[in-house]
XYZ file of C-alpha atoms in Angstrom:
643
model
C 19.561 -34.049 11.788
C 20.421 -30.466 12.326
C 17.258 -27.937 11.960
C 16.915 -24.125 11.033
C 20.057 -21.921 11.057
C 19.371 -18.805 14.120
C 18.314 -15.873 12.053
C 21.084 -13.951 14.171
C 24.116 -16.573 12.551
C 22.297 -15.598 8.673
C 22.579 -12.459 9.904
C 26.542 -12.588 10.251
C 27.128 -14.273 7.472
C 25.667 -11.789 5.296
C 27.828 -8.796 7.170
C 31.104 -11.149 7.353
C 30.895 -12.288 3.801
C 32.259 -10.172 0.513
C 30.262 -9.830 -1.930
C 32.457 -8.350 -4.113
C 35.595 -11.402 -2.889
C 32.357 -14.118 -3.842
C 31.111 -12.873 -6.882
C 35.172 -12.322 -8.521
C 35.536 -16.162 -8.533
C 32.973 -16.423 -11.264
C 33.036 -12.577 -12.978
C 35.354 -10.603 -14.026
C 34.411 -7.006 -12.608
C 35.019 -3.466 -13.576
C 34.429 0.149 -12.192
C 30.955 1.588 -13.264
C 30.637 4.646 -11.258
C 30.574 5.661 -7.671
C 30.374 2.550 -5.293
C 29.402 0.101 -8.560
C 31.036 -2.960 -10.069
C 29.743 -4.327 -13.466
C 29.992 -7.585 -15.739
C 28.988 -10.060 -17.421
C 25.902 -11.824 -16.236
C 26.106 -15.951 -14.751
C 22.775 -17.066 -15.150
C 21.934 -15.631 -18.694
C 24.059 -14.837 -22.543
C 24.785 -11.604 -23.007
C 27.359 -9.300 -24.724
C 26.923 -6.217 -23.052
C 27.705 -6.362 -18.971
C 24.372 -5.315 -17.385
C 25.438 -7.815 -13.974
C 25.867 -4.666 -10.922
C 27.103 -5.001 -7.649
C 26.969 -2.665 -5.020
C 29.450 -3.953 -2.669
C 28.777 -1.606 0.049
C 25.511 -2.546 0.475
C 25.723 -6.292 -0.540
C 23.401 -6.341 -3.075
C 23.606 -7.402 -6.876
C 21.304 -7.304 -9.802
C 21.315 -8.114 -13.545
C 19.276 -5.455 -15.864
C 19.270 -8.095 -18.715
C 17.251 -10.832 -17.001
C 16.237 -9.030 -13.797
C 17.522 -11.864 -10.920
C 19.038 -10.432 -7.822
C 19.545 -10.504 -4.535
C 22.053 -10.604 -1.677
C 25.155 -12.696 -1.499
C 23.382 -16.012 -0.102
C 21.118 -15.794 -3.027
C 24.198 -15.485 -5.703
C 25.701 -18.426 -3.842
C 22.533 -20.204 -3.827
C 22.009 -19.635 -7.773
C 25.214 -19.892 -9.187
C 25.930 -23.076 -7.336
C 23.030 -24.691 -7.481
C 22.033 -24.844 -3.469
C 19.297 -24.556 -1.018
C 19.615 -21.377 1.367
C 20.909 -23.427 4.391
C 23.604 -24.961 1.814
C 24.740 -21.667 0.655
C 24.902 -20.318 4.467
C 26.559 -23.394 5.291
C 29.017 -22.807 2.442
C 29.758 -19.068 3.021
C 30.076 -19.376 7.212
C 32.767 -21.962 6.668
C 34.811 -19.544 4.731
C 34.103 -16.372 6.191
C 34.853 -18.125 9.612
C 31.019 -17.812 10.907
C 30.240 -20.754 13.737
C 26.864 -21.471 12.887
C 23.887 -22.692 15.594
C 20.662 -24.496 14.676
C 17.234 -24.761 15.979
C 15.590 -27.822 16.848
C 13.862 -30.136 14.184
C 13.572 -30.033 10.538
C 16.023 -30.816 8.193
C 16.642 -31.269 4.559
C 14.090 -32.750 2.394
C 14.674 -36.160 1.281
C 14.769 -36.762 -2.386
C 14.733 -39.936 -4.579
C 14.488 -41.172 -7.826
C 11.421 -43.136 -8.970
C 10.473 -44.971 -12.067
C 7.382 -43.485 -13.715
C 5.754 -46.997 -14.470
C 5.855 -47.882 -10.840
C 4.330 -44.299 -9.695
C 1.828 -44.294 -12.166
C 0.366 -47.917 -10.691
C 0.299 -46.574 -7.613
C -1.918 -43.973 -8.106
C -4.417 -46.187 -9.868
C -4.029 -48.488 -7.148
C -4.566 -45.476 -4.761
C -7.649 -43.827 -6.620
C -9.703 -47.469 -6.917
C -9.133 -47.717 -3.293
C -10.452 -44.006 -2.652
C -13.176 -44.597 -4.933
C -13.866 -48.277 -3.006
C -14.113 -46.495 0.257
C -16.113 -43.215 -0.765
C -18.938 -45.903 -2.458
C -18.933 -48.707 0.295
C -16.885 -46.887 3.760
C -19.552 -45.483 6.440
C -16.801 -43.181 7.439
C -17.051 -41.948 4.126
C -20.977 -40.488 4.497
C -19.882 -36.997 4.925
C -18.409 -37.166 1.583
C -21.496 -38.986 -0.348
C -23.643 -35.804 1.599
C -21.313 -33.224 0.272
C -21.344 -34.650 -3.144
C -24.843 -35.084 -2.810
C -25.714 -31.237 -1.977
C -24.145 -30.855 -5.141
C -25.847 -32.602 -7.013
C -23.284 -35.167 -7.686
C -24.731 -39.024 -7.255
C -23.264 -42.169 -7.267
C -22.559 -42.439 -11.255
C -21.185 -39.065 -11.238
C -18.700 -40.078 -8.610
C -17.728 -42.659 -10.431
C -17.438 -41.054 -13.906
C -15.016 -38.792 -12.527
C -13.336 -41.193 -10.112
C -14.133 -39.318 -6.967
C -12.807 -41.142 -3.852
C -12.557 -40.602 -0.082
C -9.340 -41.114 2.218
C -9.824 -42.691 5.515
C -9.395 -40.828 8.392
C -7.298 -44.030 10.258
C -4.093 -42.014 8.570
C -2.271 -45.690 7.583
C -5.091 -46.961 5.484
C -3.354 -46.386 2.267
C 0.042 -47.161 3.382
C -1.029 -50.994 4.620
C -3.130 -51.350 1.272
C 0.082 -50.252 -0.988
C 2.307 -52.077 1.098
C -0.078 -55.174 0.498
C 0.599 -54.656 -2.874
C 3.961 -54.849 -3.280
C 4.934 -50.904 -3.364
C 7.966 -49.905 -1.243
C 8.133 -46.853 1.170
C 10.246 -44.779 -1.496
C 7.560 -45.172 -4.343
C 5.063 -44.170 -1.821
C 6.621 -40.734 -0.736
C 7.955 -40.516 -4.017
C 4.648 -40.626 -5.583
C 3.322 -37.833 -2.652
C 1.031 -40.688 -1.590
C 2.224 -41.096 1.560
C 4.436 -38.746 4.155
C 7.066 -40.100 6.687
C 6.766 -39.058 10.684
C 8.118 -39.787 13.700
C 6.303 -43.420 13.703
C 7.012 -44.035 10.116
C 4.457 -43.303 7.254
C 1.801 -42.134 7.266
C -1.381 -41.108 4.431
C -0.901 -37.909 3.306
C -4.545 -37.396 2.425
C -6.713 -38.215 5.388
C -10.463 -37.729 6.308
C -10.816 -35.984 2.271
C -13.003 -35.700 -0.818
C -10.476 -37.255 -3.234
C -10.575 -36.086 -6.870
C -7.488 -38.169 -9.304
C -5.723 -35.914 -11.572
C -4.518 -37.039 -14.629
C -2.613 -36.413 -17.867
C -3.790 -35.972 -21.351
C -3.567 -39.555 -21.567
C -5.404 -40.736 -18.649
C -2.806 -41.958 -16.489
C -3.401 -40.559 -12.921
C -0.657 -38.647 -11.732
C -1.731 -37.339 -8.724
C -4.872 -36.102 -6.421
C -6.628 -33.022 -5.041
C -8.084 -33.038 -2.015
C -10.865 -31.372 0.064
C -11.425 -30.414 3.738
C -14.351 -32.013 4.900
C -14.352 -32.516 9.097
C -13.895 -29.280 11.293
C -11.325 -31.095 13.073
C -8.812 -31.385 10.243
C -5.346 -30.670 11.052
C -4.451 -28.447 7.945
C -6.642 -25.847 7.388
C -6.402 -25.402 4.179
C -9.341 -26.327 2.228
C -7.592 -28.187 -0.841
C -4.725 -29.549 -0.053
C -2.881 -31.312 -4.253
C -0.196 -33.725 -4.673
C 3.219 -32.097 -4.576
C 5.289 -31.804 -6.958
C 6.583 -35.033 -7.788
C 8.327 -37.106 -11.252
C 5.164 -37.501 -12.551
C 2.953 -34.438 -11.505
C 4.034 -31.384 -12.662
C 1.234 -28.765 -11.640
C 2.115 -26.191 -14.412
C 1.439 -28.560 -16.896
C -1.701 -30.155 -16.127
C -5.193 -29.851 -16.125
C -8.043 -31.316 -14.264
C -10.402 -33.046 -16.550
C -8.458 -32.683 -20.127
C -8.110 -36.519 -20.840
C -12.250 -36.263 -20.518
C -12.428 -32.901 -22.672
C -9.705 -33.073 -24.939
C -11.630 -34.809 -27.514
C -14.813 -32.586 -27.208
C -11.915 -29.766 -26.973
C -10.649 -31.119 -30.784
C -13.747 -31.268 -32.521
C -15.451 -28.130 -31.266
C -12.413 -25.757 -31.234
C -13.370 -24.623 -28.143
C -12.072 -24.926 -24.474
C -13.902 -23.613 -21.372
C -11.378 -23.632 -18.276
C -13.015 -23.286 -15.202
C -11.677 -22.997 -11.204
C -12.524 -25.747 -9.569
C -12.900 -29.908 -9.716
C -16.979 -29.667 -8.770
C -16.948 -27.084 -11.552
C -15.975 -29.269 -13.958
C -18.315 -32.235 -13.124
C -20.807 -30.141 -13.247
C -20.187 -28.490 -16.593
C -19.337 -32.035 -17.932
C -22.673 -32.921 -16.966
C -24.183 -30.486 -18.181
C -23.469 -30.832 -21.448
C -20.197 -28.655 -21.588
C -17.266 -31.653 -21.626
C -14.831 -29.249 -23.296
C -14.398 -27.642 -19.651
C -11.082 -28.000 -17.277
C -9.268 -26.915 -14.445
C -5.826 -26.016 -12.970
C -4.729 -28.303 -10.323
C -4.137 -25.489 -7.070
C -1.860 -22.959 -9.660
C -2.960 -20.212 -11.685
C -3.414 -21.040 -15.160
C -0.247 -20.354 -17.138
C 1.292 -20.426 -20.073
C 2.785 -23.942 -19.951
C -1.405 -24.563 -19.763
C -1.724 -22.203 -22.742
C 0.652 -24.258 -24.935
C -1.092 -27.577 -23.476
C -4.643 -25.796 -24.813
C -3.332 -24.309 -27.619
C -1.746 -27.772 -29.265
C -5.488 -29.591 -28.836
C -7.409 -26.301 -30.230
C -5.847 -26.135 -33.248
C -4.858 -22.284 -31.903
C -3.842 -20.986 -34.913
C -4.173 -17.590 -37.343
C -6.897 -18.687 -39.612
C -8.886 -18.714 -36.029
C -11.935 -20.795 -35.037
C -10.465 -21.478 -31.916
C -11.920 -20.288 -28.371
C -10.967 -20.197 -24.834
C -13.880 -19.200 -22.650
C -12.722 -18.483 -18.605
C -15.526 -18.804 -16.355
C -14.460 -17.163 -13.021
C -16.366 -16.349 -9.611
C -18.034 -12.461 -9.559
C -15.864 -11.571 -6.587
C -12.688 -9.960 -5.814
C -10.376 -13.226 -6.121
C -12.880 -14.097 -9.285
C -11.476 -10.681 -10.908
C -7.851 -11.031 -10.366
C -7.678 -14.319 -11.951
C -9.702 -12.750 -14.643
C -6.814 -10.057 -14.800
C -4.177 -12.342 -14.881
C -5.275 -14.429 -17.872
C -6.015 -11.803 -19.135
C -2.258 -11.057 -19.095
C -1.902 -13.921 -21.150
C -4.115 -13.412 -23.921
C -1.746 -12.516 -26.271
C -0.343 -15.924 -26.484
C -3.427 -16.758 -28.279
C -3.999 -16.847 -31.879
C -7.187 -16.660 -31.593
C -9.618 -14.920 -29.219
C -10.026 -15.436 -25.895
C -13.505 -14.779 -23.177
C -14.742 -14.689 -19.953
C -17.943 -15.746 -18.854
C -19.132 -14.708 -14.892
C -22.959 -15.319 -13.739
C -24.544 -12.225 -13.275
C -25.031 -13.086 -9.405
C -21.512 -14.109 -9.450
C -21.707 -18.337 -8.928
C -19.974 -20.636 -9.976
C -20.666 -23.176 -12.176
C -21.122 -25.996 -9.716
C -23.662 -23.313 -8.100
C -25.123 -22.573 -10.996
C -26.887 -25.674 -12.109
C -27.109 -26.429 -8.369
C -29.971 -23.674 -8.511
C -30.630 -23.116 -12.449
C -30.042 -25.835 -13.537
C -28.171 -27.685 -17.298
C -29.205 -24.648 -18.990
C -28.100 -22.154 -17.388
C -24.840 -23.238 -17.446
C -25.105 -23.792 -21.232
C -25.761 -20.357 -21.613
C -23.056 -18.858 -19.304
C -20.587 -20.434 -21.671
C -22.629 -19.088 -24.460
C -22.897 -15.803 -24.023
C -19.422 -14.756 -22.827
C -17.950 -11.677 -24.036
C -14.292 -10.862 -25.142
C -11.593 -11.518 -22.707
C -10.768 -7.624 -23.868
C -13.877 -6.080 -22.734
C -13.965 -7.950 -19.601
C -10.274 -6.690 -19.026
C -11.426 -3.244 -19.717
C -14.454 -3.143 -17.103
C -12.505 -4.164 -14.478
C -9.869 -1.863 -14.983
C -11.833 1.316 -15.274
C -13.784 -0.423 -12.208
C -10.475 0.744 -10.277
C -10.656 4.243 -11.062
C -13.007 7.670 -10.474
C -13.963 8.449 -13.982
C -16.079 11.765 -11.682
C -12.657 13.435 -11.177
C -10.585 14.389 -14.004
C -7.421 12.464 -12.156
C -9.106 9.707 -12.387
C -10.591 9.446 -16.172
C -7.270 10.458 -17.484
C -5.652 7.491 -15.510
C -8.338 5.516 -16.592
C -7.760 5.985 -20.580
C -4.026 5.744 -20.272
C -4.913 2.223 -18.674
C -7.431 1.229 -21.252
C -5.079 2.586 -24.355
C -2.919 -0.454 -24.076
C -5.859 -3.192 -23.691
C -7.354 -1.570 -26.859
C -4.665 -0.773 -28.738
C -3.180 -5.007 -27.962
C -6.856 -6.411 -29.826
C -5.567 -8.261 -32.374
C -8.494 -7.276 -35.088
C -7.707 -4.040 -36.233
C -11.047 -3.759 -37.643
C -12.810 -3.830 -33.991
C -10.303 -1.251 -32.672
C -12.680 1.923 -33.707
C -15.332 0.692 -32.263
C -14.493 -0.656 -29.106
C -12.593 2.970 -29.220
C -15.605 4.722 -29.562
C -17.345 2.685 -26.740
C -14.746 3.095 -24.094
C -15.143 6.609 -24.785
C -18.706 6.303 -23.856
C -17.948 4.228 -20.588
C -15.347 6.627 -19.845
C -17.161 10.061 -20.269
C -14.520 11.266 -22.681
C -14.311 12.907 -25.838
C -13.945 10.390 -28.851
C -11.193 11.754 -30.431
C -9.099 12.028 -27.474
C -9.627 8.641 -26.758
C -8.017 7.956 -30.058
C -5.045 9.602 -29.192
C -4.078 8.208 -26.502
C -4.502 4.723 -28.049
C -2.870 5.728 -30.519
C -0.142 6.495 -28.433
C -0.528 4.035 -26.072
C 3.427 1.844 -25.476
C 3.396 -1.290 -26.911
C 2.720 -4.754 -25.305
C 1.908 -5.618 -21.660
C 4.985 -5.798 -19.788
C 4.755 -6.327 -16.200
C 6.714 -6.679 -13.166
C 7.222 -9.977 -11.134
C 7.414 -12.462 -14.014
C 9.948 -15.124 -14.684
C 12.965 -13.196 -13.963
C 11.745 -11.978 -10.349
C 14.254 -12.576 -7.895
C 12.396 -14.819 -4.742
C 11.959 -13.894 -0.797
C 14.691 -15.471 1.054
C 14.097 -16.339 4.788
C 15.875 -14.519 7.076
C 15.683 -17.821 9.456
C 17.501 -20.373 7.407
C 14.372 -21.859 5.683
C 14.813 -23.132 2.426
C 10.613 -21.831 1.998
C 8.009 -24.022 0.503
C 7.824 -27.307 -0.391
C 7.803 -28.068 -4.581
C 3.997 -27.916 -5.170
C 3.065 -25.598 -2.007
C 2.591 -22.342 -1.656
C 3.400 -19.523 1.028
C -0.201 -18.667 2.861
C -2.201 -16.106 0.311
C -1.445 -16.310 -3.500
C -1.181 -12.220 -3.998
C 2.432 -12.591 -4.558
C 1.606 -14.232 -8.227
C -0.335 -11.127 -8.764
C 1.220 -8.707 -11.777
C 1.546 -4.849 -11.548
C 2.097 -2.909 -14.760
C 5.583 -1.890 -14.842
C 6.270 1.902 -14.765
C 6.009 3.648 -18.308
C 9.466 6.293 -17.613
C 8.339 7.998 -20.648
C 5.467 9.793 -18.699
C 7.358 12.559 -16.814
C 5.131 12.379 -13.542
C 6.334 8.092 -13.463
C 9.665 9.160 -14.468
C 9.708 11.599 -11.153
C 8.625 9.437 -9.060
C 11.054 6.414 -9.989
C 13.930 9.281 -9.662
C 13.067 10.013 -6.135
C 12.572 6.130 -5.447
C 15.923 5.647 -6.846
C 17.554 8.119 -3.649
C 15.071 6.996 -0.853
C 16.127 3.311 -1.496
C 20.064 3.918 -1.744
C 20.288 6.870 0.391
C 17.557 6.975 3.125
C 19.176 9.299 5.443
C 19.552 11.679 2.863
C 16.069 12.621 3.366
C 14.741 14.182 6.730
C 11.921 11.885 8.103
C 9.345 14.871 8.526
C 10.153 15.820 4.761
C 9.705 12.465 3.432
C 5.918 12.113 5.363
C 5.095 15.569 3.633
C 5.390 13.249 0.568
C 1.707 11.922 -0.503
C 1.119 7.787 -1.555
C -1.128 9.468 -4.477
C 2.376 11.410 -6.137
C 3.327 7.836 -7.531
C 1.364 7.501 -10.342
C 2.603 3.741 -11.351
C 1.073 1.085 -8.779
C 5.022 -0.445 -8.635
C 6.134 2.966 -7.082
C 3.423 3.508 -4.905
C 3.841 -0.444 -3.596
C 7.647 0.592 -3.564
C 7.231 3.949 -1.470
C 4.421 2.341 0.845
C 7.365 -0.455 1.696
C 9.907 2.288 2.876
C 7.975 3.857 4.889
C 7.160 0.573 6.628
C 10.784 0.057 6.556
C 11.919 3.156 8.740
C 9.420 3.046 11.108
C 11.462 -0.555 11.532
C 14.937 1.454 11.920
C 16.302 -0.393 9.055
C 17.525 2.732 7.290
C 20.117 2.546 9.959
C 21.597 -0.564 8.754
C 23.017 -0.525 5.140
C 23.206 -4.201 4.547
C 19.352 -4.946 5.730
C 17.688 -1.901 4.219
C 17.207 -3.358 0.881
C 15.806 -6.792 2.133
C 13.457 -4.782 4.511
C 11.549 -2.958 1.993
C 11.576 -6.003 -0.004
C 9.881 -7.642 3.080
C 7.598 -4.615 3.621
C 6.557 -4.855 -0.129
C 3.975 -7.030 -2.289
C 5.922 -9.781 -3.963
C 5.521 -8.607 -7.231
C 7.559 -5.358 -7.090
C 10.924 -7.364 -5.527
C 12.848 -7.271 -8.864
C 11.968 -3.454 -8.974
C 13.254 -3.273 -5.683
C 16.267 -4.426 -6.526
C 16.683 -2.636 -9.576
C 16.008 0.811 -7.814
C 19.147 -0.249 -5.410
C 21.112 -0.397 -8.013
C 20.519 1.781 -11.043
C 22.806 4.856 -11.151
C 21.564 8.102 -10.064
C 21.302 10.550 -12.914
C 22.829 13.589 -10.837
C 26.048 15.466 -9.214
C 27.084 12.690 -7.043
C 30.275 12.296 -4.768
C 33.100 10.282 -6.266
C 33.450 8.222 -3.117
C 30.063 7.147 -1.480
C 27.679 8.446 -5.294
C 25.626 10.375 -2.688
C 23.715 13.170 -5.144
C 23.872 16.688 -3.681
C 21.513 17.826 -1.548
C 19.744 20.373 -4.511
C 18.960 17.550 -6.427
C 17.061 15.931 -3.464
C 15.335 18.707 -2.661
C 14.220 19.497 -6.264
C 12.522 15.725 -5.857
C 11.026 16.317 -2.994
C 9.249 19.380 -4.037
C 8.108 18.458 -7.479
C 6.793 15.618 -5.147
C 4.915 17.796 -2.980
C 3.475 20.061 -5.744
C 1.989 16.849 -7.856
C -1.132 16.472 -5.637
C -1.395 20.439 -5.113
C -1.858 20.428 -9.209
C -4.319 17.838 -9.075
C -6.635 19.680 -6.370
C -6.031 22.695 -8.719
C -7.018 21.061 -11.577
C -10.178 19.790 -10.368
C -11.325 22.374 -8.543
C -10.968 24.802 -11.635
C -12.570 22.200 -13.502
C -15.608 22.336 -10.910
C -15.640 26.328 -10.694
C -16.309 26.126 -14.831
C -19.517 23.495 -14.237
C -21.035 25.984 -11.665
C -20.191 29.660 -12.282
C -23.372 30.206 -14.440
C -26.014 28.412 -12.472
C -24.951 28.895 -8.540
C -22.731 31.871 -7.967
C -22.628 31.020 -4.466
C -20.750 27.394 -4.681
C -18.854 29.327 -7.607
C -17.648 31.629 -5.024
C -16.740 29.609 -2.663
C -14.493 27.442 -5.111
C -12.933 30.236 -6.406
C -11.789 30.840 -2.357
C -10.728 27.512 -2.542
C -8.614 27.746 -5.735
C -6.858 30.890 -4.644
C -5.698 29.193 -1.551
C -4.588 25.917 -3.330
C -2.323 28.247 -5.855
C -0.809 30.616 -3.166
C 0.256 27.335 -1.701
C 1.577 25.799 -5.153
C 3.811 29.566 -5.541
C 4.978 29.175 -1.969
C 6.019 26.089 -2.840
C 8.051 26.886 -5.953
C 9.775 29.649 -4.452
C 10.898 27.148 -2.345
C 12.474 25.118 -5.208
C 14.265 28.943 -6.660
């Protein structure tokens, strides 16, 4: 079975296949501007053409729904294909001989009956269960259980199991019972290798997951021995016919009926979390199953709850106090307006968990961690001022304009003065202009990276992860604001972005490094610019067709549609008919009001810090002054420059 396609054949595909030739056979294309083709969109309604091609540079992007890419990834999309398909597809007719590395090959897929899968697994989890309670290989997951304060009739409750480390154990039991070799890798239960199959979950802590109605679906598993093969310390179930991560959550056929009659749902991050909230008296709590919670989950939640206008309803997210514990925090947070009613967050002062928790405080404690949570708003607008220096006047400004929108979003218009008039106070800012800017704050909380982000494509022929795993690290599901254009000092920076990723060679390499990360104000175009830079030092800017997909590679996964939409959007300037190159004046204008941003800043603060000391310490006052005069001969110098 052939393997991966050489990275050097991808490579001439992309270079010996048009584009433009590809992308005719399913859209009719017109002119829009220098170097541009436009029409309708394939892979979403519209009436209005906002599908661009640049055919030059072999890249296309839709403005209505945001996908894009390169010419394997149209092929891939419109067709319906895996990458090596759509290189396969593409070499044939652009006359490309194409060479494969050793191993690996398609995935197999089948079709399975539901009935028969869903046996399985409860075949599978009494025979974890059997062997955690009764295996002596299994001792190391009775201790670990045990340290947690988990016994015997916990284990049990929750149907925690062990898989043998023999690797076959499973297989020969299901086998035994009648189940054939498709329903087991089907099912994710089971893997085939070189000798045949083989357990897919071996040496493990074993928790069953199951849907609202208590069929088991699936498992999540934990790294117990050093020696493990994978790393990775929870390994779940793919994504099979019947287990659909997105839509499921650990512990709701236990909760949901606690979750009905109380109105209130806790969701928590981990399997040991919810045993031990279960046991201690919370049974309303549940957990995602290896995915961030989402709003298929929300909609799942939302339907038991009762979610509705007339409120009553909470969600209460209990998270870890550290960094990771945070962004989650952030990114439900993101969904909060999907809520009717009001959402919180509840995280131990000394930042445990809740297994932890009543590990060392016991019930109580984590009673009262659920109890006493505060608005999912006013955690959201901690940790965003958390990000900023509210001692600089850079810094609280940014801060407010970040804040506006999470205050002026709260649903209860009634709480909106207040929590104005607090911020303020947290801030160190003057009431009233706190009000303004919420008042004034943009509507919503768009971001960038959502549904319509186009995906990383391997360069190598891979067709990337498996359904239900995950490149290593989760930042790419991590959201950035997307730039507000309205604010001139954003809308300068995504100008200059705009030449630097379609013409980098019109910018001289030591002008471009006179450019400072802190003149992007938006995160997006500072993730953006930070990505080209990494990009030249690679010598990509020398090759037109890779360019794109190299500061895509350089960048965080959550700025690729941005990316993409910087390569394409036309440049509102003097350009040249032929190659839509802007003149050189309008580059150079960029490039200064670039430079002078950060100059203004210093300017700003250190007048700001002669006015605190010029009455009590004439001697630091002098010595700013000194300061100031130098920063604002070099701001004139630099404007002349621009005459």
């Amino acid at each position: 079975m052939a393997g991966r396609i050489k990275a050097e054949d991808v490579e001439a595909v992309k270079d010996r296949a048009s584009l433009e030739a590809v992308v005719r056979e399913h859209v009719t294309l017109t002119r829009a501007g220098a170097g541009r083709l436009k029409g309708l969109c394939p892979f979403h309604d519209e009436r209005t053409p906002s599908f661009t091609i640049r055919p030059a540079v072999g890249r296309w992007h839709c403005f209505g729904c945001g996908e894009g890419g390169d010419v394997i990834s149209f092929v891939q999309q419109v067709d319906h294909l895996t990458f090596t398909e759509a290189v396969e597809r593409l070499a044939a007719s652009a006359g490309v001989e194409l060479h494969y590395e050793e191993g690996g090959g398609p995935r197999e897929a089948g079709m399975g009956r539901r009935g028969r899968l869903v046996e399985a697994h409860r075949v599978a989890e009494e025979f974890y269960h059997e062997a955690l309670l009764r295996s002596r290989d299994a001792r190391v997951g009775r201790d670990f259980l045990r340290e947690r304060g988990f016994d015997s009739a916990a284990a049990t409750r929750f149907g925690v199991g062990y898989a043998p480390r023999g690797g076959e154990d499973l297989v020969r039991h299901l086998r035994e019972k009648g189940f054939s070799e498709e329903e087991m890798t089907l099912g994710g239960l089971a893997g085939r290798g070189s000798r045949g199959l083989y357990d897919r979950f071996r040496g493990r802590l074993v928790w069953p997951i199951r849907d609202i109605t208590g069929d088991t679906v699936g498992f999540g598993a934990r790294r117990l021995h050093d020696d493990d093969r994978i790393a990775a310390k929870y390994l779940n179930t793919a994504e099979t016919p019947i287990y659909k991560k997105t839509h499921l959550l650990y512990g709701l056929d236990l909760a949901k009926k606690a979750i009905a009659i109380g109105r209130r749902a806790v969701v928590v991050e981990g399997y040991t979390d919810v045993m031990a909230c279960h046991l201690a008296g919370v049974e309303s709590a549940v957990a995602t199953c290896g995915t961030a919670f989402g709003s298929d989950h929300v909609s799942t939640l939302r339907r038991i709850l009762r979610d509705d206008a007339a409120g009553g309803a909470r969600t209460i997210f209990t998270f870890d106090g550290d960094a990771a514990g945070q962004k989650a925090a952030m990114r439900a947070f993101e969904l909060d307006q999907r809520w009717a009613s009001q959402s919180y967050v509840a995280v131990a002062a000394d930042g445990m968990d809740p297994c932890e928790l009543r590990q060392q405080q016991g019930d109580d404690a984590v009673r009262r961690l659920v109890d006493e949570a505060v608005p999912m708003f006013e955690f959201a607008v901690r940790t965003t001022l958390a990000g900023f220096d509210l001692d600089t006047a850079e810094g609280r400004v940014a801060g407010m304009k970040s804040v506006a929108r999470i205050i002026a979003e709260i649903r209860d218009p009634a709480l909106r003065p207040e929590y104005t008039r607090t911020v303020a106070g947290w801030i160190g800012v003057d009431v009233e202009q706190m009000r303004d800017v919420v008042a004034h704050a943009p509507k919503g909380m768009p971001t960038i990276g959502g549904p319509g982000a186009s995906r990383r494509t391997g360069a190598s022929g891979g067709d990337g992860p498996a359904p239900g795993e995950t490149r290593g690290g989760d930042e790419g599901s991590t959201l950035l604001p997307r730039p507000d254009l309205r604010d001139p000092t954003v809308l300068l920076g995504h100008l200059f972005l705009q030449v630097l990723v379609q013409f980098p060679r019109l910018i001289a390499p030591e002008d471009l490094y006179r450019v400072e990360e802190e003149s992007f104000v938006a995160p997006a175009h500072r993730a953006v610019f930070l990505g080209t830079l990494t990009a030249l030092v690679g010598g990509a800017a020398d090759r037109p067709h890779d360019w794109v997909e190299a500061i895509v590679e350089a960048s965080p996964a959550p700025v690729d549609t941005l990316v993409g939409a910087l390569a394409m959007e036309q440049i509102q300037a003097r350009v040249d008919p032929e190659t839509g190159e802007p003149d050189a004046r309008y580059v150079g204008d960029l490039l200064t009001r670039l430079w002078e941003a950060p100059l203004q800043a210093r300017i700003a603060d250190a007048a700001s810090a002669l006015r605190r000391v010029e009455h009590d310490d004439p001697a630091r006052a002098h010595e700013i002054a000194v300061e100031l005069q130098g920063l604002q001969l070099e701001l004139a110098e630099l404007r002349r420059r621009r005459e």
